[in-house]
Amino acid sequence: METELNKPQLKIPPATMGEKLRQVGPGIVVAATGVGTADLITSIVIGTSFGMTFVWAIIVGAILKYFLNEGVGRWYLATGQTMIDGWHSLGKWATGYFGIYSVIWGFIYGAAAASTSALAMHAMFPIMPLWAWAIVHSILGFGLVWTGRYLLFERVMTVLIGVMFVTIIGTAILFLPSLGDFAIGFVPRVPEGSFILMLGLIGGVGGTITMASYGYWLSEKSWSGKGWISMMRTDTKVAYTLTAIFTLAALIIGAQFLAGTGVSIRDDQGLIQLAEMLGAEFGTPMRWLFLIAFWSAAFSSLLGVWNGVPYLFADFVKTIRKKKAPGKQAVSETEPAYRAYLAWLTFPPMILFYFGKPVELIIIYGALGALFMPFLAISLILLLNSKKVDKEFRNKAVPNLVLTACLMMFVYLGVNELIEIFTK
């Protein structure tokens, strides 16, 4: 039953919590990739409109994403198979869906991620036009990942998330609410007119396609086999604890600084406006602090995708070409298909820096994007309850309940997003 496609198990799984915390790594990558500017904007908007009401929603979102990410890691460690293997076992429809999605998504995301990173850098150093900064960020991400050195990549991501931690938390500390206001936010409430925003906050807490790449990052750390499941769970808990803290900090900034100002932060440009407001209120260093946080969130997401999604694509190519041999590593960063997709993320999207984003592609991308997270949730429900997984590592009642809740929420959010896309 078990197909071992991983690296040899070169390490002994840590036994104590202290040892586990010292080995945390892939979870840091997950957190740095998952927390992007969209999460910051959503949290700030909700904080501005509803104060500290939705602290509970951030916690719920982090818990839901923990179970999704844990499911991906458990599938990999318990079976030796990647998510691509799992999707392929469900049928050609699942593999085909990913193939179509990855090509379209990669083209649009490549432009969006580089442009967002460029926006923050241009605000700090307006020495080049935005499109030039976007090209610099694309090529920088390309060069770092092309080296094929995962440990270097992980260290860079750790530094970026450290910068995000210091800057976002440091900014939020200036606006800490009273204990009473903070405590009220733990009581689940949904004020009138906030339901969709609330679901968006829960669904958007650190969730991207790169969650499906988690198994490859485990492999790069030589975490292989069932003995590493406990370590993986600790790693994932650290990831979503950090994610919840970041999102909560952004909520506090919106609730305590922007509430009542009439300022609307709706897109990445709005974050530049927020930085200017912070600078006017607290001085130039605060403006720089927030812009650095903005850039760290954007560029860490770019790097995470540049490194993680090409694994999925290379694995997809090997699978459909039937070139995956039992007992061998699934994919590596030096394979032609990996590097081809890395180039796809980097160079073709540069066209959009000059000509804008074609409406048709945005519509297709939005439609597929709205359907990816429910696709992942239902995949994990099917795979982790199947005989492909040893009985002791199959889903119990709680994971099944949480993944079903994820599926229902993402389907609802997806339908709403599709309605918005096609009725504009």
Short mmCIF file of C-alpha atoms in Angstrom, two decimals:
data_model
loop_
_atom_site.label_atom_id
_atom_site.label_comp_id
_atom_site.label_asym_id
_atom_site.label_seq_id
_atom_site.Cartn_x
_atom_site.Cartn_y
_atom_site.Cartn_z
CA MET A 1 0.00 0.00 0.00
CA GLU A 2 2.72 2.44 0.94
CA THR A 3 4.74 4.04 -1.81
CA GLU A 4 7.83 5.69 -0.32
CA LEU A 5 8.66 8.61 -2.56
CA ASN A 6 10.47 10.59 0.06
CA LYS A 7 14.05 11.25 0.93
CA PRO A 8 15.69 8.66 3.18
CA GLN A 9 14.86 9.09 6.84
CA LEU A 10 18.15 10.55 7.96
CA LYS A 11 16.99 12.00 11.24
CA ILE A 12 15.47 10.69 14.44
CA PRO A 13 12.16 12.40 15.31
CA PRO A 14 12.54 14.67 18.37
CA ALA A 15 10.96 13.41 21.57
CA THR A 16 10.61 16.47 23.81
CA MET A 17 8.74 19.72 23.16
CA GLY A 18 11.98 21.70 23.41
CA GLU A 19 13.60 19.56 20.73
CA LYS A 20 10.53 19.88 18.53
CA LEU A 21 10.47 23.67 18.79
CA ARG A 22 14.13 23.83 17.82
CA GLN A 23 13.41 21.87 14.63
CA VAL A 24 10.40 23.91 13.52
CA GLY A 25 10.93 25.11 9.95
CA PRO A 26 8.39 24.18 7.27
CA GLY A 27 5.68 25.70 9.46
CA ILE A 28 7.56 29.02 9.39
CA VAL A 29 7.51 28.82 5.60
CA VAL A 30 3.76 28.09 5.66
CA ALA A 31 3.09 31.06 7.95
CA ALA A 32 5.28 33.46 5.95
CA THR A 33 3.68 32.37 2.67
CA GLY A 34 0.10 32.29 3.91
CA VAL A 35 0.06 35.71 5.57
CA GLY A 36 0.02 38.15 2.68
CA THR A 37 -1.23 41.66 2.14
CA ALA A 38 -4.76 40.38 1.48
CA ASP A 39 -4.92 39.04 5.06
CA LEU A 40 -3.65 42.36 6.43
CA ILE A 41 -6.21 44.33 4.40
CA THR A 42 -9.13 42.06 5.38
CA SER A 43 -8.25 42.26 9.07
CA ILE A 44 -7.75 46.03 9.00
CA VAL A 45 -11.06 46.56 7.16
CA ILE A 46 -12.99 44.41 9.64
CA GLY A 47 -11.27 46.05 12.59
CA THR A 48 -12.09 49.50 11.22
CA SER A 49 -15.76 48.60 10.73
CA PHE A 50 -16.47 46.33 13.70
CA GLY A 51 -13.74 46.99 16.25
CA MET A 52 -12.55 43.98 18.26
CA THR A 53 -15.75 42.01 17.59
CA PHE A 54 -14.07 39.32 15.48
CA VAL A 55 -11.14 38.19 17.61
CA TRP A 56 -12.97 34.86 17.87
CA ALA A 57 -13.16 34.58 14.06
CA ILE A 58 -9.37 34.87 13.74
CA ILE A 59 -8.94 32.05 16.24
CA VAL A 60 -11.51 29.89 14.43
CA GLY A 61 -9.82 30.58 11.08
CA ALA A 62 -6.42 29.56 12.44
CA ILE A 63 -7.90 26.33 13.85
CA LEU A 64 -9.60 25.45 10.57
CA LYS A 65 -6.42 26.07 8.57
CA TYR A 66 -4.43 24.05 11.11
CA PHE A 67 -6.58 21.00 10.36
CA LEU A 68 -6.21 21.53 6.61
CA ASN A 69 -2.44 21.86 6.81
CA GLU A 70 -2.15 19.00 9.32
CA GLY A 71 -4.16 16.86 6.93
CA VAL A 72 -1.75 17.54 4.08
CA GLY A 73 1.24 16.73 6.30
CA ARG A 74 -0.37 13.59 7.77
CA TRP A 75 -1.28 12.27 4.31
CA TYR A 76 2.33 12.69 3.20
CA LEU A 77 3.99 11.20 6.29
CA ALA A 78 1.51 8.33 6.75
CA THR A 79 1.51 7.18 3.11
CA GLY A 80 4.71 8.50 1.55
CA GLN A 81 2.55 10.06 -1.16
CA THR A 82 2.16 13.68 -2.19
CA MET A 83 -1.11 15.56 -2.70
CA ILE A 84 -0.66 15.10 -6.45
CA ASP A 85 -0.56 11.32 -5.88
CA GLY A 86 -3.69 11.62 -3.79
CA TRP A 87 -5.55 13.66 -6.38
CA HIS A 88 -4.47 11.24 -9.11
CA SER A 89 -5.88 8.34 -7.08
CA LEU A 90 -9.22 10.14 -6.90
CA GLY A 91 -9.46 10.27 -10.67
CA LYS A 92 -8.22 12.13 -13.71
CA TRP A 93 -10.70 14.94 -13.02
CA ALA A 94 -8.79 15.95 -9.89
CA THR A 95 -5.36 15.85 -11.55
CA GLY A 96 -6.73 17.68 -14.58
CA TYR A 97 -8.30 20.37 -12.43
CA PHE A 98 -4.98 21.08 -10.75
CA GLY A 99 -3.13 21.19 -14.09
CA ILE A 100 -5.50 23.76 -15.60
CA TYR A 101 -5.67 25.78 -12.39
CA SER A 102 -1.89 25.90 -11.87
CA VAL A 103 -1.15 27.27 -15.35
CA ILE A 104 -3.75 30.08 -15.24
CA TRP A 105 -3.22 30.88 -11.56
CA GLY A 106 0.56 31.01 -11.94
CA PHE A 107 0.40 33.54 -14.77
CA ILE A 108 -1.86 35.96 -12.89
CA TYR A 109 -0.29 35.43 -9.46
CA GLY A 110 3.18 35.97 -10.87
CA ALA A 111 2.20 39.50 -11.89
CA ALA A 112 0.16 40.24 -8.77
CA ALA A 113 2.80 39.09 -6.25
CA ALA A 114 5.63 40.98 -7.93
CA SER A 115 3.51 44.12 -8.30
CA THR A 116 2.48 44.08 -4.64
CA SER A 117 6.09 43.69 -3.47
CA ALA A 118 7.09 46.47 -5.85
CA LEU A 119 4.40 48.79 -4.48
CA ALA A 120 5.84 48.60 -0.97
CA MET A 121 9.45 48.96 -2.18
CA HIS A 122 8.57 51.89 -4.45
CA ALA A 123 6.98 53.70 -1.49
CA MET A 124 10.26 53.38 0.40
CA PHE A 125 12.65 53.91 -2.52
CA PRO A 126 10.96 55.75 -5.43
CA ILE A 127 14.11 55.61 -7.53
CA MET A 128 12.56 53.39 -10.23
CA PRO A 129 9.06 53.01 -11.70
CA LEU A 130 6.75 50.37 -10.24
CA TRP A 131 7.16 48.02 -13.20
CA ALA A 132 10.94 48.04 -12.76
CA TRP A 133 10.68 47.19 -9.05
CA ALA A 134 8.23 44.40 -9.98
CA ILE A 135 10.77 42.92 -12.39
CA VAL A 136 13.50 43.15 -9.74
CA HIS A 137 11.36 41.22 -7.23
CA SER A 138 10.40 38.57 -9.78
CA ILE A 139 14.03 37.96 -10.74
CA LEU A 140 15.22 38.06 -7.12
CA GLY A 141 12.70 35.37 -6.18
CA PHE A 142 13.63 33.38 -9.28
CA GLY A 143 17.36 33.52 -8.45
CA LEU A 144 16.95 32.53 -4.82
CA VAL A 145 14.78 29.52 -5.63
CA TRP A 146 16.81 28.48 -8.70
CA THR A 147 19.79 27.71 -6.46
CA GLY A 148 17.88 24.69 -5.15
CA ARG A 149 19.06 25.25 -1.59
CA TYR A 150 16.04 24.73 0.65
CA LEU A 151 17.84 25.58 3.90
CA LEU A 152 18.87 28.97 2.49
CA PHE A 153 15.29 29.57 1.38
CA GLU A 154 14.00 28.59 4.83
CA ARG A 155 16.43 30.96 6.56
CA VAL A 156 15.37 33.85 4.33
CA MET A 157 11.71 33.10 5.08
CA THR A 158 12.49 32.94 8.81
CA VAL A 159 14.12 36.37 8.64
CA LEU A 160 11.14 37.80 6.74
CA ILE A 161 8.61 36.43 9.21
CA GLY A 162 10.80 37.78 12.03
CA VAL A 163 10.65 41.21 10.42
CA MET A 164 6.87 40.88 10.03
CA PHE A 165 6.56 39.85 13.66
CA VAL A 166 8.55 42.80 14.98
CA THR A 167 6.97 45.41 12.70
CA ILE A 168 3.30 44.40 12.74
CA ILE A 169 3.25 43.48 16.43
CA GLY A 170 5.30 46.59 17.21
CA THR A 171 2.76 48.77 15.42
CA ALA A 172 -0.19 47.06 17.09
CA ILE A 173 1.35 47.54 20.56
CA LEU A 174 0.85 51.29 20.10
CA PHE A 175 -2.90 50.73 19.90
CA LEU A 176 -3.57 47.95 22.41
CA PRO A 177 -7.26 47.89 23.40
CA SER A 178 -8.46 47.66 26.97
CA LEU A 179 -8.76 44.18 28.46
CA GLY A 180 -12.53 44.58 28.41
CA ASP A 181 -12.68 45.37 24.67
CA PHE A 182 -10.27 42.55 23.94
CA ALA A 183 -12.23 40.02 26.02
CA ILE A 184 -15.50 40.95 24.29
CA GLY A 185 -13.94 39.86 21.00
CA PHE A 186 -13.75 36.25 22.22
CA VAL A 187 -17.55 36.04 22.43
CA PRO A 188 -18.90 34.87 19.04
CA ARG A 189 -21.10 37.60 17.58
CA VAL A 190 -22.01 38.50 14.00
CA PRO A 191 -23.29 42.09 13.75
CA GLU A 192 -25.78 42.93 11.03
CA GLY A 193 -24.13 43.28 7.63
CA SER A 194 -20.92 41.52 8.64
CA PHE A 195 -21.61 37.87 7.77
CA ILE A 196 -19.70 37.69 4.47
CA LEU A 197 -16.82 39.74 5.87
CA MET A 198 -16.67 37.41 8.86
CA LEU A 199 -16.53 34.31 6.65
CA GLY A 200 -13.88 35.99 4.51
CA LEU A 201 -11.77 36.63 7.60
CA ILE A 202 -12.08 33.01 8.74
CA GLY A 203 -11.46 31.62 5.26
CA GLY A 204 -8.56 33.94 4.51
CA VAL A 205 -6.41 33.37 7.60
CA GLY A 206 -3.19 32.10 6.05
CA GLY A 207 -4.72 29.99 3.31
CA THR A 208 -3.23 29.63 -0.18
CA ILE A 209 -2.52 26.93 -2.76
CA THR A 210 0.89 26.52 -1.11
CA MET A 211 -0.76 24.56 1.71
CA ALA A 212 -0.67 21.65 -0.73
CA SER A 213 3.12 22.11 -1.01
CA TYR A 214 3.68 21.37 2.68
CA GLY A 215 4.69 17.75 2.05
CA TYR A 216 7.57 18.79 -0.21
CA TRP A 217 8.92 21.15 2.45
CA LEU A 218 8.74 18.27 4.95
CA SER A 219 10.69 16.16 2.49
CA GLU A 220 13.36 18.85 2.10
CA LYS A 221 13.84 18.69 5.89
CA SER A 222 14.17 14.87 5.64
CA TRP A 223 11.04 14.37 7.74
CA SER A 224 9.91 11.02 6.41
CA GLY A 225 7.60 8.38 7.80
CA LYS A 226 4.92 8.05 10.45
CA GLY A 227 7.34 8.78 13.30
CA TRP A 228 7.46 12.42 12.23
CA ILE A 229 3.70 13.06 12.48
CA SER A 230 3.96 14.40 16.04
CA MET A 231 6.75 16.79 15.00
CA MET A 232 4.72 17.88 11.98
CA ARG A 233 1.75 18.71 14.19
CA THR A 234 3.93 20.87 16.43
CA ASP A 235 5.35 22.57 13.34
CA THR A 236 1.84 23.30 12.04
CA LYS A 237 0.65 24.60 15.42
CA VAL A 238 3.53 27.06 15.46
CA ALA A 239 2.63 28.16 11.91
CA TYR A 240 -0.98 28.98 12.68
CA THR A 241 -0.26 30.45 16.10
CA LEU A 242 2.01 32.97 14.35
CA THR A 243 -0.61 33.48 11.65
CA ALA A 244 -3.31 34.23 14.23
CA ILE A 245 -1.03 36.71 16.02
CA PHE A 246 -0.28 38.60 12.80
CA THR A 247 -3.92 38.76 11.79
CA LEU A 248 -4.97 39.85 15.27
CA ALA A 249 -2.36 42.63 15.21
CA ALA A 250 -3.79 43.94 11.94
CA LEU A 251 -7.30 43.82 13.42
CA ILE A 252 -6.10 45.91 16.37
CA ILE A 253 -4.54 48.51 14.04
CA GLY A 254 -7.84 48.86 12.17
CA ALA A 255 -9.98 48.91 15.31
CA GLN A 256 -7.88 51.30 17.36
CA PHE A 257 -6.32 53.62 14.76
CA LEU A 258 -8.64 53.80 11.75
CA ALA A 259 -12.08 53.37 13.33
CA GLY A 260 -14.05 56.59 13.02
CA THR A 261 -11.59 58.26 10.62
CA GLY A 262 -13.68 57.60 7.51
CA VAL A 263 -10.59 56.18 5.76
CA SER A 264 -11.23 53.13 3.56
CA ILE A 265 -8.42 50.58 3.18
CA ARG A 266 -9.59 48.36 0.32
CA ASP A 267 -6.47 47.39 -1.62
CA ASP A 268 -2.68 47.39 -1.56
CA GLN A 269 -2.60 51.12 -2.31
CA GLY A 270 -4.62 51.59 0.85
CA LEU A 271 -1.74 50.11 2.87
CA ILE A 272 0.51 52.86 1.50
CA GLN A 273 -2.07 55.41 2.64
CA LEU A 274 -2.13 53.78 6.09
CA ALA A 275 1.67 54.02 6.29
CA GLU A 276 1.46 57.74 5.46
CA MET A 277 -1.16 58.23 8.19
CA LEU A 278 0.98 56.40 10.74
CA GLY A 279 3.94 58.54 9.73
CA ALA A 280 1.93 61.74 10.12
CA GLU A 281 0.73 60.64 13.57
CA PHE A 282 3.90 59.09 15.01
CA GLY A 283 6.74 60.31 12.83
CA THR A 284 8.73 59.04 9.85
CA PRO A 285 10.18 55.95 11.62
CA MET A 286 6.65 54.59 12.08
CA ARG A 287 5.93 55.06 8.37
CA TRP A 288 9.05 53.06 7.54
CA LEU A 289 8.20 50.41 10.10
CA PHE A 290 4.83 49.75 8.53
CA LEU A 291 6.14 49.85 4.95
CA ILE A 292 8.79 47.27 5.89
CA ALA A 293 6.02 45.09 7.35
CA PHE A 294 4.00 45.52 4.15
CA TRP A 295 6.99 44.57 1.99
CA SER A 296 7.90 41.57 4.18
CA ALA A 297 4.34 40.22 3.96
CA ALA A 298 4.28 40.64 0.19
CA PHE A 299 7.76 39.32 -0.64
CA SER A 300 7.57 36.34 1.74
CA SER A 301 4.36 35.27 0.00
CA LEU A 302 6.07 35.63 -3.38
CA LEU A 303 9.04 33.51 -2.27
CA GLY A 304 6.81 30.84 -0.74
CA VAL A 305 4.87 30.45 -3.97
CA TRP A 306 8.00 30.60 -6.15
CA ASN A 307 9.46 27.72 -4.12
CA GLY A 308 6.36 25.67 -3.27
CA VAL A 309 4.02 25.59 -6.26
CA PRO A 310 6.69 24.45 -8.78
CA TYR A 311 6.99 21.27 -6.67
CA LEU A 312 3.32 20.61 -7.28
CA PHE A 313 3.63 21.28 -11.00
CA ALA A 314 6.75 19.13 -11.42
CA ASP A 315 5.01 16.34 -9.51
CA PHE A 316 1.96 16.77 -11.75
CA VAL A 317 4.12 16.45 -14.89
CA LYS A 318 5.82 13.30 -13.59
CA THR A 319 2.47 11.80 -12.65
CA ILE A 320 0.75 12.31 -16.00
CA ARG A 321 3.89 11.10 -17.81
CA LYS A 322 4.00 8.05 -15.50
CA LYS A 323 7.63 8.65 -14.56
CA LYS A 324 7.31 8.36 -10.79
CA ALA A 325 9.10 5.24 -9.60
CA PRO A 326 8.42 3.70 -6.17
CA GLY A 327 11.19 4.25 -3.64
CA LYS A 328 12.46 7.44 -5.23
CA GLN A 329 12.04 11.05 -4.27
CA ALA A 330 8.99 12.56 -5.95
CA VAL A 331 10.51 15.80 -7.24
CA SER A 332 13.46 18.10 -6.67
CA GLU A 333 14.17 21.78 -7.21
CA THR A 334 16.63 20.98 -10.01
CA GLU A 335 14.20 19.12 -12.28
CA PRO A 336 13.31 20.65 -15.66
CA ALA A 337 9.56 20.77 -14.91
CA TYR A 338 10.17 22.50 -11.57
CA ARG A 339 12.36 25.14 -13.17
CA ALA A 340 10.03 25.52 -16.14
CA TYR A 341 7.15 26.43 -13.81
CA LEU A 342 9.44 28.71 -11.81
CA ALA A 343 10.20 30.51 -15.08
CA TRP A 344 6.46 30.58 -15.88
CA LEU A 345 5.80 32.38 -12.60
CA THR A 346 8.62 34.84 -13.26
CA PHE A 347 8.86 35.91 -16.90
CA PRO A 348 5.57 35.68 -18.88
CA PRO A 349 3.63 37.65 -16.21
CA MET A 350 5.98 40.60 -16.84
CA ILE A 351 3.79 41.29 -19.89
CA LEU A 352 1.02 42.33 -17.52
CA PHE A 353 3.26 45.00 -15.96
CA TYR A 354 2.95 46.92 -19.23
CA PHE A 355 -0.44 46.00 -20.66
CA GLY A 356 -2.57 45.46 -17.57
CA LYS A 357 -4.49 42.30 -16.75
CA PRO A 358 -6.75 40.83 -19.45
CA VAL A 359 -10.32 40.75 -18.18
CA GLU A 360 -10.96 37.21 -19.42
CA LEU A 361 -7.97 35.80 -17.53
CA ILE A 362 -9.00 37.57 -14.34
CA ILE A 363 -12.51 36.09 -14.59
CA ILE A 364 -11.17 32.54 -15.13
CA TYR A 365 -8.57 32.97 -12.39
CA GLY A 366 -11.17 34.26 -9.95
CA ALA A 367 -13.50 31.37 -10.72
CA LEU A 368 -10.81 28.72 -10.25
CA GLY A 369 -9.42 30.48 -7.18
CA ALA A 370 -12.83 30.45 -5.54
CA LEU A 371 -12.95 26.68 -5.98
CA PHE A 372 -9.45 25.64 -4.88
CA MET A 373 -9.84 25.60 -1.09
CA PRO A 374 -13.05 23.50 -1.18
CA PHE A 375 -11.22 21.22 -3.62
CA LEU A 376 -8.44 20.75 -1.05
CA ALA A 377 -10.92 20.22 1.81
CA ILE A 378 -12.96 17.54 0.03
CA SER A 379 -9.74 15.87 -1.19
CA LEU A 380 -8.52 15.49 2.40
CA ILE A 381 -11.90 14.17 3.58
CA LEU A 382 -11.82 11.48 0.89
CA LEU A 383 -8.14 10.56 1.19
CA LEU A 384 -7.79 10.57 4.98
CA ASN A 385 -10.82 8.33 5.44
CA SER A 386 -9.65 5.83 2.81
CA LYS A 387 -7.81 2.53 3.13
CA LYS A 388 -4.77 4.21 1.58
CA VAL A 389 -4.00 5.42 5.13
CA ASP A 390 -3.31 3.02 7.99
CA LYS A 391 -6.27 2.91 10.35
CA GLU A 392 -4.49 4.65 13.25
CA PHE A 393 -3.70 7.68 11.05
CA ARG A 394 -7.10 8.06 9.41
CA ASN A 395 -9.39 10.92 10.33
CA LYS A 396 -11.16 10.76 13.65
CA ALA A 397 -14.45 12.51 14.41
CA VAL A 398 -12.99 15.96 15.12
CA PRO A 399 -10.88 16.29 11.92
CA ASN A 400 -13.83 15.06 9.85
CA LEU A 401 -16.14 17.59 11.50
CA VAL A 402 -13.68 20.46 11.01
CA LEU A 403 -12.87 19.56 7.40
CA THR A 404 -16.59 19.30 6.61
CA ALA A 405 -17.10 22.75 8.14
CA CYS A 406 -14.19 24.02 5.99
CA LEU A 407 -15.77 22.53 2.89
CA MET A 408 -19.17 24.13 3.58
CA MET A 409 -17.63 27.52 4.34
CA PHE A 410 -15.36 27.55 1.29
CA VAL A 411 -18.20 26.45 -1.01
CA TYR A 412 -20.36 29.29 0.33
CA LEU A 413 -17.53 31.83 -0.08
CA GLY A 414 -16.73 30.45 -3.53
CA VAL A 415 -20.31 30.78 -4.75
CA ASN A 416 -20.46 34.36 -3.45
CA GLU A 417 -17.19 35.22 -5.16
CA LEU A 418 -18.36 33.71 -8.45
CA ILE A 419 -21.61 35.68 -8.22
CA GLU A 420 -19.65 38.89 -7.67
CA ILE A 421 -17.30 38.13 -10.57
CA PHE A 422 -20.03 37.44 -13.12
CA THR A 423 -22.48 40.14 -12.04
CA LYS A 424 -20.03 43.05 -12.14
#
